mmCIF file of C-alpha atoms in Angstrom:
data_model
loop_
_atom_site.group_PDB
_atom_site.id
_atom_site.type_symbol
_atom_site.label_atom_id
_atom_site.label_comp_id
_atom_site.label_asym_id
_atom_site.label_seq_id
_atom_site.Cartn_x
_atom_site.Cartn_y
_atom_site.Cartn_z
ATOM 1 C CA MET E 16 0.000 0.000 0.000
ATOM 2 C CA ASP E 17 1.620 3.324 -0.944
ATOM 3 C CA PHE E 18 2.283 6.040 1.628
ATOM 4 C CA TYR E 19 -0.336 8.518 0.336
ATOM 5 C CA TYR E 20 -3.004 5.857 0.441
ATOM 6 C CA ARG E 21 -2.127 4.874 4.030
ATOM 7 C CA VAL E 22 -2.232 8.498 5.162
ATOM 8 C CA ILE E 23 -5.698 9.053 3.696
ATOM 9 C CA MET E 24 -7.063 5.859 5.242
ATOM 10 C CA THR E 25 -5.524 6.635 8.624
ATOM 11 C CA LEU E 26 -7.045 10.111 8.652
ATOM 12 C CA LEU E 27 -10.428 8.733 7.639
ATOM 13 C CA LEU E 28 -10.386 6.166 10.408
ATOM 14 C CA ILE E 29 -9.149 8.598 13.041
ATOM 15 C CA SER E 30 -11.851 11.099 12.186
ATOM 16 C CA SER E 31 -14.471 8.345 12.343
ATOM 17 C CA VAL E 32 -13.250 7.210 15.745
ATOM 18 C CA ALA E 33 -13.294 10.794 16.959
ATOM 19 C CA VAL E 34 -16.906 11.148 15.836
ATOM 20 C CA PHE E 35 -18.162 7.767 17.033
ATOM 21 C CA GLY E 36 -15.871 7.187 20.018
ATOM 22 C CA ALA E 37 -14.013 4.055 20.952
ATOM 23 C CA ASP E 38 -15.567 3.738 24.418
ATOM 24 C CA GLU E 39 -19.247 4.397 23.860
ATOM 25 C CA GLY E 40 -21.954 3.158 26.225
ATOM 26 C CA LYS E 41 -22.754 -0.484 26.729
ATOM 27 C CA ARG E 42 -26.039 -2.032 25.606
ATOM 28 C CA THR E 43 -28.607 -3.142 28.153
ATOM 29 C CA SER E 44 -30.405 -6.465 28.054
ATOM 30 C CA GLN E 45 -33.290 -4.829 26.151
ATOM 31 C CA SER E 46 -33.296 -5.453 22.414
ATOM 32 C CA SER E 47 -31.894 -2.686 20.243
ATOM 33 C CA ASP E 48 -35.226 -2.391 18.400
ATOM 34 C CA ASP E 49 -37.063 -1.777 21.686
ATOM 35 C CA LEU E 50 -34.488 0.797 22.744
ATOM 36 C CA ASP E 51 -34.590 2.523 19.370
ATOM 37 C CA ARG E 52 -38.393 2.730 19.471
ATOM 38 C CA ALA E 53 -38.346 4.160 22.997
ATOM 39 C CA VAL E 54 -35.706 6.734 22.089
ATOM 40 C CA LEU E 55 -37.534 7.699 18.900
ATOM 41 C CA GLU E 56 -40.774 8.182 20.824
ATOM 42 C CA ARG E 57 -39.012 10.374 23.382
ATOM 43 C CA LEU E 58 -37.369 12.427 20.627
ATOM 44 C CA GLN E 59 -40.686 12.819 18.786
ATOM 45 C CA ASN E 60 -42.160 14.333 21.937
ATOM 46 C CA GLN E 61 -39.224 16.754 22.183
ATOM 47 C CA SER E 62 -38.642 17.491 18.477
ATOM 48 C CA GLN E 63 -38.762 21.280 18.833
ATOM 49 C CA ASP E 64 -36.139 21.170 21.583
ATOM 50 C CA ASN E 65 -33.878 18.816 19.604
ATOM 51 C CA ALA E 66 -33.377 20.970 16.523
ATOM 52 C CA GLY E 67 -30.463 22.843 18.057
ATOM 53 C CA ARG E 68 -28.744 19.831 19.551
ATOM 54 C CA ILE E 69 -29.067 17.183 16.851
ATOM 55 C CA LEU E 70 -25.319 17.326 16.172
ATOM 56 C CA PHE E 71 -24.717 16.500 19.825
ATOM 57 C CA PHE E 72 -27.081 13.556 20.259
ATOM 58 C CA ASN E 73 -25.609 10.748 22.323
ATOM 59 C CA GLU E 74 -25.099 7.301 20.797
ATOM 60 C CA GLU E 75 -28.540 6.059 21.844
ATOM 61 C CA GLU E 76 -30.256 9.129 20.356
ATOM 62 C CA ARG E 77 -28.263 8.902 17.095
ATOM 63 C CA ARG E 78 -29.169 5.251 16.690
ATOM 64 C CA GLY E 79 -32.871 5.972 17.177
ATOM 65 C CA ALA E 80 -33.084 9.266 15.308
ATOM 66 C CA PHE E 81 -30.704 9.134 12.363
ATOM 67 C CA SER E 82 -32.402 6.163 10.711
ATOM 68 C CA ASN E 83 -35.830 7.704 11.383
ATOM 69 C CA ILE E 84 -35.165 11.380 10.744
ATOM 70 C CA ARG E 85 -38.246 11.685 8.524
ATOM 71 C CA LYS E 86 -40.379 10.864 11.597
ATOM 72 C CA LEU E 87 -38.812 13.731 13.569
ATOM 73 C CA TYR E 88 -38.381 16.574 11.085
ATOM 74 C CA PRO E 89 -39.721 17.581 7.685
ATOM 75 C CA THR E 90 -37.719 15.928 4.906
ATOM 76 C CA ARG E 91 -37.814 15.802 1.121
ATOM 77 C CA GLN E 92 -37.306 12.879 -1.161
ATOM 78 C CA ILE E 93 -34.893 13.703 -3.946
ATOM 79 C CA PRO E 94 -35.486 11.718 -7.136
ATOM 80 C CA HIS E 95 -32.615 9.554 -8.274
ATOM 81 C CA SER E 96 -30.851 10.183 -11.533
ATOM 82 C CA SER E 97 -31.955 8.321 -14.612
ATOM 83 C CA GLU E 98 -28.235 8.035 -15.440
ATOM 84 C CA PRO E 99 -26.391 7.375 -12.173
ATOM 85 C CA TYR E 100 -22.619 7.618 -12.119
ATOM 86 C CA SER E 101 -21.068 4.166 -12.032
ATOM 87 C CA LEU E 102 -18.287 3.119 -9.727
ATOM 88 C CA THR E 103 -16.216 0.007 -10.232
ATOM 89 C CA GLU E 104 -15.385 -2.380 -7.429
ATOM 90 C CA LYS E 105 -11.692 -2.889 -6.729
ATOM 91 C CA PRO E 106 -11.550 -4.397 -3.248
ATOM 92 C CA LYS E 107 -8.245 -4.118 -1.413
ATOM 93 C CA ASP E 108 -6.857 -6.187 1.440
ATOM 94 C CA TRP E 109 -7.080 -3.986 4.530
ATOM 95 C CA SER E 110 -6.158 -6.653 7.086
ATOM 96 C CA GLU E 111 -2.760 -5.091 7.828
ATOM 97 C CA LEU E 112 -4.059 -1.536 8.286
ATOM 98 C CA THR E 113 -3.597 -0.075 11.765
ATOM 99 C CA TYR E 114 -4.037 3.396 13.198
ATOM 100 C CA GLU E 115 -3.465 5.094 16.538
ATOM 101 C CA VAL E 116 -5.731 7.174 18.754
ATOM 102 C CA ASP E 117 -4.421 8.469 22.071
ATOM 103 C CA GLU E 118 -1.306 6.298 21.705
ATOM 104 C CA LYS E 119 -3.377 3.121 21.389
ATOM 105 C CA SER E 120 -3.165 1.042 18.220
ATOM 106 C CA TYR E 121 -6.315 -0.208 16.478
ATOM 107 C CA SER E 122 -6.985 -2.428 13.483
ATOM 108 C CA LEU E 123 -9.770 -2.098 10.961
ATOM 109 C CA ALA E 124 -11.457 -5.055 12.675
ATOM 110 C CA ASP E 125 -11.412 -3.017 15.910
ATOM 111 C CA PHE E 126 -13.016 -0.120 14.083
ATOM 112 C CA TYR E 127 -15.842 -2.320 12.818
ATOM 113 C CA GLY E 128 -16.546 -3.388 16.394
ATOM 114 C CA PHE E 129 -17.071 0.119 17.801
ATOM 115 C CA PRO E 130 -20.737 0.619 18.747
ATOM 116 C CA GLY E 131 -21.078 3.893 16.841
ATOM 117 C CA ASN E 132 -19.865 2.495 13.529
ATOM 118 C CA ARG E 133 -22.638 2.135 10.939
ATOM 119 C CA GLY E 134 -20.504 1.490 7.905
ATOM 120 C CA LEU E 135 -17.394 2.463 6.040
ATOM 121 C CA ILE E 136 -16.843 3.041 2.356
ATOM 122 C CA VAL E 137 -13.580 4.025 0.689
ATOM 123 C CA ILE E 138 -13.704 5.389 -2.852
ATOM 124 C CA GLN E 139 -10.682 6.439 -4.871
ATOM 125 C CA ASP E 140 -10.496 7.235 -8.571
ATOM 126 C CA ASP E 141 -14.065 6.078 -9.282
ATOM 127 C CA ALA E 142 -13.471 2.717 -7.597
ATOM 128 C CA ILE E 143 -14.911 1.286 -4.396
ATOM 129 C CA LEU E 144 -11.931 -0.054 -2.480
ATOM 130 C CA LEU E 145 -13.826 -0.975 0.681
ATOM 131 C CA GLU E 146 -17.520 -1.168 1.538
ATOM 132 C CA ARG E 147 -18.672 -2.674 4.800
ATOM 133 C CA TYR E 148 -21.780 -2.192 6.928
ATOM 134 C CA ALA E 149 -22.406 -2.765 10.619
ATOM 135 C CA LYS E 150 -24.874 -5.385 11.777
ATOM 136 C CA GLY E 151 -28.401 -4.369 10.835
ATOM 137 C CA HIS E 152 -27.257 -1.982 8.087
ATOM 138 C CA SER E 153 -26.889 -2.412 4.334
ATOM 139 C CA PRO E 154 -26.457 -0.286 1.207
ATOM 140 C CA ASP E 155 -30.228 0.304 1.362
ATOM 141 C CA THR E 156 -30.357 1.508 4.976
ATOM 142 C CA ARG E 157 -31.501 5.104 5.276
ATOM 143 C CA TRP E 158 -29.235 7.041 7.590
ATOM 144 C CA MET E 159 -28.945 10.764 8.018
ATOM 145 C CA SER E 160 -25.359 11.921 7.774
ATOM 146 C CA PHE E 161 -23.480 15.144 7.885
ATOM 147 C CA SER E 162 -19.985 15.636 6.526
ATOM 148 C CA VAL E 163 -18.504 12.181 6.181
ATOM 149 C CA THR E 164 -15.412 12.949 4.190
#
């Protein structure tokens, strides 16, 4: 893997860890669907108060709200292109990739295990080099996102 490529991937992973956090809260014995429904209901009752703090939702609130944003705030459906831009798939072996946060080394497998991770896609020169989704997510999962570059 060339140096430039490693630098870009390391920065991407570090920024993702900074956003999602390596030590986020533990799950309770309740199912995630039950928790998500309860959080969504609470957020629906507080939607006016949440507008200013949506960027600062905790992990539980993000999980419940970001996949259901249309239930909390007005949204618009944007029609897809009749001629979408095509990307090729050129998967790379990322098994040796490591990165450091706060002097602790992590692998890509570690990154996938962080509770806040929903997915990771790496695109370079019109090619998908990596595309992986967390449990319960897929290319068709709706998920509100902000800057993810």
